[in-house]
Coordinates of C-alpha atoms and ligand atoms in Angstrom, one line a residue:
Chain A
M1 CA -17.2 -36.8 1.3
A2 CA -14.1 -34.6 0.6
T3 CA -13.8 -30.8 1.0
Y4 CA -12.0 -28.7 -1.6
H5 CA -11.1 -25.0 -1.1
L6 CA -10.8 -22.6 -4.0
D7 CA -9.3 -19.9 -2.0
P8 CA -8.3 -17.1 -2.7
V9 CA -10.4 -16.2 -5.7
N10 CA -8.0 -13.7 -7.5
R11 CA -8.4 -10.9 -9.8
I12 CA -11.2 -9.3 -7.7
E13 CA -10.8 -7.0 -4.9
G14 CA -11.4 -8.5 -1.5
H15 CA -10.8 -11.9 0.2
L16 CA -13.2 -14.4 -1.4
G17 CA -13.0 -18.2 -0.9
V18 CA -15.2 -21.0 -2.1
E19 CA -15.5 -24.3 -0.3
L20 CA -16.9 -27.4 -2.2
T21 CA -18.0 -30.6 -0.6
V22 CA -17.7 -33.5 -3.1
D23 CA -19.3 -37.0 -2.7
D24 CA -16.6 -39.6 -3.0
G25 CA -18.7 -42.2 -4.8
T26 CA -20.5 -40.2 -7.4
S27 CA -18.0 -37.0 -7.6
A28 CA -21.1 -34.9 -7.3
V29 CA -20.8 -31.5 -5.6
T30 CA -23.1 -31.8 -2.6
D31 CA -22.5 -28.4 -0.9
V32 CA -20.9 -25.2 -1.9
R33 CA -20.2 -22.3 0.4
V34 CA -18.9 -18.8 -0.9
K35 CA -17.2 -17.2 1.9
S36 CA -16.1 -13.6 2.5
M37 CA -12.7 -14.4 4.3
M38 CA -12.1 -10.9 5.9
Y39 CA -14.1 -8.9 8.5
R40 CA -13.6 -5.5 9.7
G41 CA -16.9 -4.5 11.3
F42 CA -17.8 -1.0 9.7
E43 CA -21.2 -1.3 11.4
N44 CA -19.7 -1.4 14.7
I45 CA -17.2 1.4 14.0
L46 CA -20.1 3.7 12.7
Y47 CA -22.3 2.9 15.8
K48 CA -23.3 6.1 17.7
R49 CA -20.8 8.2 15.7
H50 CA -21.4 11.8 14.6
Q51 CA -23.1 11.7 11.1
K52 CA -20.3 13.9 9.6
E53 CA -17.6 11.4 10.6
A54 CA -19.4 8.7 8.5
I55 CA -18.5 10.6 5.3
T56 CA -14.9 10.0 5.9
I57 CA -15.2 6.5 7.3
V58 CA -17.6 5.0 4.9
Q59 CA -15.5 6.1 1.9
R60 CA -13.1 3.5 3.1
I61 CA -15.3 0.4 2.8
Chain B
M1 CA 3.6 -7.7 -13.0
R2 CA 7.0 -6.0 -13.9
I3 CA 7.5 -2.2 -14.3
T4 CA 9.1 -1.5 -17.8
R5 CA 11.6 1.0 -18.6
R6 CA 9.0 3.1 -20.5
Q7 CA 6.6 3.0 -17.6
F8 CA 9.3 4.1 -15.1
I9 CA 10.4 7.0 -17.3
K10 CA 6.8 8.1 -17.7
F11 CA 6.3 7.9 -14.0
I12 CA 9.6 10.0 -13.3
S13 CA 8.6 12.6 -15.9
A14 CA 5.1 12.9 -14.4
T15 CA 6.5 13.2 -11.0
A16 CA 9.0 15.8 -12.2
A17 CA 6.2 18.0 -13.8
A18 CA 4.0 17.7 -10.7
M19 CA 6.8 19.0 -8.7
G20 CA 7.6 21.7 -11.3
L21 CA 11.3 20.5 -11.6
N22 CA 13.6 20.4 -14.3
Q23 CA 12.6 17.6 -16.8
L24 CA 16.1 17.1 -18.2
E25 CA 17.6 16.4 -14.7
L26 CA 14.9 13.9 -13.9
E27 CA 15.4 12.1 -17.2
K28 CA 19.0 11.7 -16.4
V29 CA 17.8 10.0 -13.0
A30 CA 15.5 7.8 -15.0
E31 CA 18.3 6.7 -17.5
V32 CA 20.5 5.6 -14.7
L33 CA 18.0 3.8 -12.8
A34 CA 16.8 2.2 -15.9
K35 CA 19.8 0.2 -16.5
P36 CA 19.2 -3.6 -16.1
S37 CA 20.5 -5.0 -13.1
A38 CA 23.3 -7.5 -13.5
L39 CA 22.1 -9.6 -10.6
G40 CA 18.5 -9.9 -11.5
T41 CA 15.6 -9.2 -9.5
L42 CA 14.4 -9.1 -5.9
P43 CA 11.0 -10.7 -5.3
V44 CA 8.2 -8.7 -3.7
L45 CA 5.2 -10.0 -2.0
W46 CA 2.3 -7.9 -1.6
I47 CA 0.1 -9.1 1.2
Q48 CA -3.5 -7.6 1.9
N49 CA -4.9 -7.9 5.3
Q50 CA -7.9 -5.9 6.4
V51 CA -8.1 -3.7 3.4
C52 CA -10.5 -1.7 1.4
G53 CA -8.6 -1.9 -2.0
G54 CA -7.8 1.7 -2.1
C55 CA -4.1 1.3 -1.7
I56 CA -3.8 -1.2 -4.5
T57 CA -6.0 0.9 -6.8
A58 CA -3.8 3.9 -6.0
F59 CA -0.5 1.9 -6.7
A60 CA -2.0 0.3 -9.9
G61 CA -3.1 3.7 -11.1
V62 CA 0.5 4.7 -11.6
F63 CA 0.7 2.1 -14.3
A64 CA -2.9 2.4 -15.5
G65 CA -3.7 0.9 -18.8
E66 CA -0.2 -0.7 -18.9
V67 CA -0.6 -3.7 -16.5
D68 CA 0.3 -6.9 -18.3
Y69 CA -2.6 -9.3 -18.2
T70 CA -0.6 -12.3 -19.4
D71 CA 0.8 -15.2 -17.4
I72 CA 4.1 -16.9 -17.5
N73 CA 3.6 -18.4 -20.9
G74 CA 2.2 -15.3 -22.5
D75 CA -1.4 -16.4 -22.3
N76 CA -4.1 -14.0 -21.3
I77 CA -5.1 -14.8 -17.8
Y78 CA -8.7 -14.6 -18.8
D79 CA -8.0 -17.8 -20.8
T80 CA -8.7 -20.6 -18.2
T81 CA -5.8 -22.7 -19.5
G82 CA -3.5 -20.0 -18.2
L83 CA -4.3 -21.1 -14.7
V84 CA -3.1 -24.5 -15.5
Q85 CA 0.0 -23.4 -17.1
A86 CA 1.0 -21.2 -14.2
K87 CA 2.1 -24.4 -12.3
A88 CA 5.7 -23.5 -12.5
L89 CA 5.0 -20.9 -10.0
N90 CA 7.8 -21.9 -7.5
S91 CA 10.4 -21.7 -10.3
P92 CA 12.6 -18.6 -9.9
G93 CA 11.4 -17.3 -13.3
Y94 CA 7.9 -17.1 -12.2
T95 CA 6.2 -13.7 -11.9
A96 CA 2.6 -13.1 -10.8
G97 CA 0.5 -12.0 -13.8
S98 CA 3.6 -11.0 -16.0
N99 CA 4.6 -11.9 -19.4
A100 CA 8.2 -12.9 -18.9
S101 CA 8.7 -14.2 -22.3
S102 CA 7.4 -11.6 -24.6
S103 CA 9.3 -8.5 -23.4
T104 CA 12.8 -8.3 -24.1
V105 CA 15.4 -8.2 -21.1
D106 CA 16.5 -4.6 -21.8
D107 CA 12.9 -3.4 -21.9
V108 CA 12.3 -4.6 -18.4
L109 CA 13.7 -1.8 -16.2
L110 CA 12.7 -1.6 -12.7
D111 CA 12.5 -5.3 -12.5
V112 CA 13.4 -4.8 -8.9
I113 CA 9.8 -4.5 -8.4
D114 CA 9.0 -8.0 -9.4
L115 CA 5.8 -8.8 -7.8
K116 CA 5.5 -12.5 -7.0
F117 CA 2.2 -12.2 -5.1
M118 CA -0.5 -9.6 -5.3
N119 CA -3.8 -11.2 -5.2
V120 CA -5.8 -8.5 -7.1
I121 CA -3.5 -8.5 -10.1
M122 CA -2.0 -12.1 -10.2
G123 CA -3.2 -14.7 -12.6
P124 CA -3.4 -17.9 -10.6
A125 CA -6.1 -18.4 -8.0
G126 CA -6.8 -21.0 -5.3
E127 CA -4.0 -23.3 -4.1
L128 CA -1.7 -22.2 -6.9
A129 CA -1.7 -18.7 -5.6
A130 CA -1.8 -19.5 -1.8
S131 CA 1.2 -21.9 -2.2
I132 CA 3.4 -18.9 -3.2
L133 CA 2.8 -17.5 0.2
D134 CA 3.6 -21.0 1.7
Y135 CA 6.7 -21.2 -0.5
Y136 CA 8.0 -17.9 1.1
E137 CA 7.0 -18.8 4.6
N138 CA 8.5 -22.3 4.6
T139 CA 11.0 -22.9 1.7
A140 CA 12.6 -19.6 0.5
A141 CA 15.8 -18.3 2.0
G142 CA 15.4 -15.7 4.6
G143 CA 16.3 -12.1 3.7
S144 CA 15.8 -13.0 -0.1
F145 CA 12.6 -11.0 -0.8
V146 CA 10.7 -7.9 0.3
V147 CA 7.1 -7.7 1.8
I148 CA 4.8 -4.9 1.2
I149 CA 2.0 -5.1 3.7
D150 CA -1.3 -3.5 3.1
G151 CA -4.3 -3.2 5.4
T152 CA -4.7 -3.5 9.1
I153 CA -3.4 -6.7 11.0
P154 CA -6.4 -8.2 12.8
S155 CA -5.9 -9.7 16.3
E156 CA -6.8 -13.3 15.4
D157 CA -6.6 -15.4 12.2
K158 CA -10.5 -15.8 12.0
Y159 CA -10.8 -12.2 10.7
C160 CA -8.6 -12.6 7.8
G161 CA -8.1 -15.6 5.6
L162 CA -5.6 -15.5 2.7
G163 CA -6.1 -18.8 1.2
Y164 CA -5.7 -22.6 1.6
V165 CA -2.7 -25.0 0.9
A166 CA -3.5 -28.6 1.2
G167 CA -6.5 -28.0 3.3
Q168 CA -4.6 -25.8 5.8
E169 CA -5.6 -22.3 6.0
I170 CA -3.1 -19.4 5.3
A171 CA -4.3 -16.5 7.6
S172 CA -3.4 -13.1 8.9
P173 CA -1.7 -12.4 11.4
S174 CA 0.0 -15.9 12.0
N175 CA 1.3 -16.6 8.5
V176 CA 1.8 -13.0 7.6
E177 CA 4.0 -12.6 10.7
A178 CA 6.1 -15.5 9.8
I179 CA 6.7 -14.4 6.3
A180 CA 7.5 -10.8 7.3
K181 CA 10.0 -12.1 9.8
K182 CA 12.0 -13.7 7.0
A183 CA 11.8 -10.6 4.7
A184 CA 14.8 -8.3 3.9
L185 CA 12.5 -5.2 4.1
V186 CA 9.0 -4.8 5.6
I187 CA 7.1 -2.1 4.2
A188 CA 3.7 -1.0 5.6
Y189 CA 1.8 0.7 2.9
G190 CA -1.2 2.9 3.7
T191 CA -2.5 4.3 6.9
C192 CA -4.1 1.0 8.0
A193 CA -0.8 -1.0 7.9
S194 CA 1.1 2.1 9.2
F195 CA -0.9 3.3 12.1
G196 CA -4.2 1.2 12.2
G197 CA -6.4 3.4 10.2
V198 CA -10.2 2.9 9.9
P199 CA -10.4 -0.9 10.8
A200 CA -8.7 -0.1 14.1
A201 CA -11.0 2.8 14.9
M202 CA -12.8 3.0 18.1
N203 CA -16.3 2.1 18.4
R204 CA -19.1 2.2 20.8
K205 CA -19.1 -1.1 22.8
Y206 CA -21.5 -3.3 21.1
D207 CA -22.8 -6.7 22.1
A208 CA -23.0 -8.6 18.8
V209 CA -25.3 -11.3 20.4
S210 CA -28.0 -9.0 21.9
G211 CA -27.4 -6.2 19.4
R212 CA -27.4 -3.7 22.2
Y213 CA -25.1 -0.7 23.1
E214 CA -23.3 -1.6 26.2
G215 CA -21.9 1.8 26.9
G216 CA -18.1 2.8 26.6
M217 CA -15.6 2.6 23.9
T218 CA -13.7 -0.3 22.6
T219 CA -11.8 -1.0 19.4
T220 CA -13.6 -3.0 16.6
A221 CA -14.5 -6.7 17.1
A222 CA -11.5 -7.5 15.0
F223 CA -9.2 -5.6 17.4
A224 CA -7.1 -4.6 14.5
G225 CA -3.7 -2.7 14.7
P226 CA -0.7 -1.7 12.6
V227 CA 2.1 -3.8 11.5
P228 CA 4.1 -4.3 14.8
D229 CA 7.6 -3.2 15.0
D230 CA 9.0 -6.4 16.1
W231 CA 8.2 -8.0 12.8
A232 CA 11.3 -6.1 11.5
A233 CA 13.6 -6.7 14.5
N234 CA 15.4 -9.8 13.3
S235 CA 18.7 -10.7 11.5
Y236 CA 17.1 -11.0 8.0
N237 CA 15.7 -7.4 8.2
L238 CA 18.2 -4.8 6.8
L239 CA 16.9 -1.8 8.5
Q240 CA 15.5 -3.3 11.7
K241 CA 12.6 -1.0 11.3
V242 CA 9.3 -1.3 9.6
V243 CA 9.1 1.4 6.9
R244 CA 5.7 3.1 6.9
I245 CA 4.1 4.8 4.1
P246 CA 0.9 6.4 5.4
T247 CA -2.0 8.3 3.8
C248 CA -5.3 6.7 2.9
P249 CA -4.8 5.3 0.3
G250 CA -1.0 5.0 0.4
H251 CA 0.9 7.5 -1.7
P252 CA 2.1 5.4 -4.7
E253 CA 5.1 7.7 -5.6
A254 CA 6.2 7.8 -2.0
L255 CA 6.2 4.0 -2.0
L256 CA 8.2 3.7 -5.3
L257 CA 10.7 6.5 -4.4
T258 CA 11.3 4.7 -1.1
V259 CA 11.9 1.3 -2.6
V260 CA 14.3 2.9 -5.1
D261 CA 16.2 4.6 -2.1
A262 CA 16.4 1.4 -0.2
L263 CA 17.6 -0.7 -3.1
E264 CA 20.2 1.9 -4.2
A265 CA 21.6 2.2 -0.7
L266 CA 21.7 -1.6 -0.3
G267 CA 23.5 -2.0 -3.6
S268 CA 23.4 -4.3 -6.6
A269 CA 22.7 -7.4 -4.7
Y270 CA 19.3 -6.1 -3.9
G271 CA 18.6 -4.7 -7.4
G272 CA 20.4 -1.3 -7.0
R273 CA 21.6 0.4 -10.3
L274 CA 24.0 3.0 -9.2
P275 CA 27.6 2.0 -9.1
S276 CA 29.5 2.4 -5.8
G277 CA 30.9 5.9 -5.4
H278 CA 28.2 7.5 -7.6
P279 CA 27.4 10.9 -6.0
W280 CA 23.6 10.1 -6.0
K281 CA 24.0 6.8 -4.2
P282 CA 22.7 7.0 -0.6
T283 CA 24.6 5.1 2.2
V284 CA 22.7 2.7 4.5
A285 CA 23.4 5.0 7.4
E286 CA 21.6 7.9 5.5
L287 CA 18.8 5.5 4.6
V288 CA 18.3 4.6 8.3
A289 CA 18.6 8.2 9.4
N290 CA 16.0 9.3 6.9
I291 CA 13.4 7.2 8.6
D292 CA 11.7 9.1 11.4
S293 CA 10.7 7.9 14.7
L294 CA 7.4 6.7 13.3
G295 CA 9.0 4.7 10.5
R296 CA 8.3 7.2 7.8
P297 CA 10.9 8.3 5.1
K298 CA 11.5 11.9 5.4
K299 CA 12.6 12.6 1.8
S300 CA 13.5 10.8 -1.4
L301 CA 17.3 10.5 -1.1
V302 CA 18.1 9.6 -4.6
L303 CA 16.0 12.3 -6.2
S304 CA 17.2 14.8 -3.5
K305 CA 20.7 14.1 -4.3
A306 CA 20.3 14.1 -8.1
L307 CA 18.3 17.5 -8.2
G308 CA 20.1 19.3 -5.3
V309 CA 16.8 20.1 -3.7
N310 CA 14.8 18.5 -0.9
V311 CA 12.2 16.3 -2.5
W312 CA 10.0 15.8 0.7
L313 CA 7.9 12.7 1.5
Y314 CA 7.0 12.8 5.1
G315 CA 9.4 15.3 6.5
Q316 CA 7.5 18.4 5.9
P317 CA 3.8 19.2 7.0
I318 CA 1.6 19.9 4.0
H319 CA 0.8 23.3 5.4
L320 CA 4.3 24.6 4.4
A321 CA 3.9 23.8 0.7
C322 CA 0.1 24.5 0.6
P323 CA -1.2 26.8 -2.3
R324 CA -3.5 28.5 0.3
L325 CA -0.5 29.3 2.6
P326 CA -0.3 33.0 1.3
K327 CA -4.0 33.3 2.2
Y328 CA -3.3 31.9 5.6
N329 CA -0.6 34.3 6.1
L330 CA -3.0 37.2 5.3
G331 CA -5.7 35.9 7.6
V332 CA -8.1 35.0 4.7
F333 CA -10.1 32.1 5.9
D334 CA -13.0 30.3 4.1
R335 CA -16.2 30.6 6.2
Y336 CA -18.1 27.6 4.5
F337 CA -17.5 25.0 2.0
G338 CA -17.1 26.3 -1.6
D339 CA -16.4 29.9 -0.3
T340 CA -15.5 32.0 -3.4
R341 CA -12.7 33.8 -1.5
Q342 CA -10.7 30.6 -1.8
G343 CA -9.0 31.2 1.6
C344 CA -7.4 29.0 4.0
L345 CA -9.4 26.1 5.2
Q346 CA -8.3 26.0 8.8
Q347 CA -11.6 27.2 10.1
L348 CA -13.2 24.4 8.3
G349 CA -11.0 21.8 10.2
C350 CA -8.0 21.7 8.0
Q351 CA -5.2 19.8 9.9
G352 CA -2.5 20.7 7.5
P353 CA -0.2 22.3 9.9
S354 CA 0.3 19.0 11.9
V355 CA 0.1 16.4 8.9
Y356 CA 3.3 15.3 7.4
T357 CA 2.7 13.7 4.0
P358 CA 3.7 14.2 0.5
C359 CA 0.2 15.3 -0.6
V360 CA 1.3 18.8 -1.8
S361 CA 4.9 18.2 -2.6
L362 CA 4.1 15.2 -5.0
K363 CA 0.5 15.9 -5.4
W364 CA -1.9 13.1 -6.2
N365 CA -2.3 11.1 -9.4
R366 CA 0.6 12.7 -11.1
E367 CA -1.6 15.4 -12.5
V368 CA 0.0 18.7 -13.6
S369 CA -2.7 20.7 -15.0
S370 CA -4.9 21.1 -11.9
N371 CA -3.8 20.9 -8.3
T372 CA -4.8 17.5 -7.2
T373 CA -4.6 17.7 -3.5
C374 CA -7.5 17.9 -0.9
V375 CA -6.4 21.4 0.4
A376 CA -5.9 22.8 -3.2
Q377 CA -9.4 21.7 -4.1
G378 CA -11.2 23.2 -1.0
A379 CA -11.4 20.1 1.0
P380 CA -9.8 20.6 4.4
C381 CA -7.2 18.0 5.2
V382 CA -8.7 15.3 7.4
G383 CA -5.3 13.9 8.4
C384 CA -5.7 10.6 6.6
G385 CA -1.9 10.2 6.8
A386 CA -1.4 11.0 10.3
P387 CA -1.3 8.6 13.3
G388 CA -4.6 8.5 15.1
F389 CA -6.8 8.7 11.9
P390 CA -9.7 8.5 12.0
D391 CA -10.6 9.0 15.7
R392 CA -8.1 11.6 16.9
T393 CA -8.1 13.5 13.7
L394 CA -11.9 13.6 13.2
N395 CA -12.4 14.7 16.9
L396 CA -10.2 17.6 16.0
Q397 CA -12.2 18.3 12.9
Y398 CA -15.6 18.3 14.4
K399 CA -14.7 19.5 17.9
Ligands
SF4_1 S1 -5.7 25.1 3.8 FE1 -4.8 23.9 5.5 S2 -2.7 23.4 4.8 FE2 -3.4 25.0 3.6 S3 -2.6 26.9 4.5 FE3 -4.7 26.5 5.4 S4 -4.3 25.5 7.2 FE4 -2.4 25.3 6.0
SF4_2 S1 -4.2 16.4 2.1 FE1 -4.7 15.4 4.2 S2 -6.6 14.4 3.9 FE2 -5.8 14.9 1.8 S3 -4.8 12.9 1.3 FE3 -3.2 14.3 2.2 S4 -3.2 13.7 4.4 FE4 -5.1 12.8 3.4

């Protein structure tokens, strides 16, 4: 089993990566993971805030 | 992506028009700066950390419709063979997403802004792209390139991966720090990179496992922050300061005018065009003095010298140039959003008097026909370019 990364996936906005697991014998792809490589935590930032503040903050997602 | 002579002259003209300045004078500036540099280009890496994409959209908007979508061999990058052909990426002639062969040399003007890496625009993906970062971290000579950093810097690598080279992850902050510490200039573009911005906002302490509110306040789980000052405190860095271009998104003209100032002050070895002794040429001392205690450039040195007026970037609060200032002076204030009296917005929470940004002096989107600025349109300034945005500025607004 070998693992290959296609990361970054460019020409899109954001940090996207793909992880492929390939069987050595058959060269078949046995597992694929599409990963978002960046985390900011908007849910946490918004938690228990005044709703008017959400207008300004959520624009920046 | 290279910026051509035609694009730059268009940009300068639009800036001139937006500021209401003499077109002829500015065209003279464009002509001088448009001369091809004898010494070639200075590579620029644009590294995105915890971003929303607004900064890069604002910057790309300057050259909207004119971005070159071809790779090093002139193939459209949407053609998959282009990815294979981009293998020569570590060769000196390589430019991310640019068509080096089709445009003539004289046509390439501000080739000082030669983007080697910018993951939204560049052609290659995967290891081909990530190895450019690896090259500048491990192989390139220190001080031979400029980094523009966009987005908040996370506390740990697990919050922001940038790619893989030979099975090894390249991540922010570790690798970005190593690259920035070799750069000749470190420019933090946008409020996130400058002061922390939204990803560094406070939140109510939240236990991710139980999903319960724990009481108290903390920063986000990613514990994000701005580009640290010590990334510029090394012998490669020419200013010993992180240059910060805040507002959310970053103001693209402020970025370009600051880069022009820096390159002209540092001279032709860095892609400057003005001959030594030219009256418009800023000195390095002036360049350093132009950067305030928070790292923001106060004004555009080259344009200010060329025009004989102060072309303010971050040296003046927007209030002083606000189109509603006469109403403020008369005491005419809007009472609700959309008030037909079109008065000053202070009672709706406008923070213009304490926000130092180029929003009114350069406006937004190089638009001349309308007043493309928040305050001109009746939206009180939320201080998106001020330190402490969003927590402190929104607290002031909704107090
Ligand atoms: S709208 Fe804001 S920036 Fe304009 S005059 Fe009033 S307080 Fe000042
Ligand atoms: S006027 Fe205020 S809210 Fe609007 S872009 Fe400028 S700093 Fe941000």
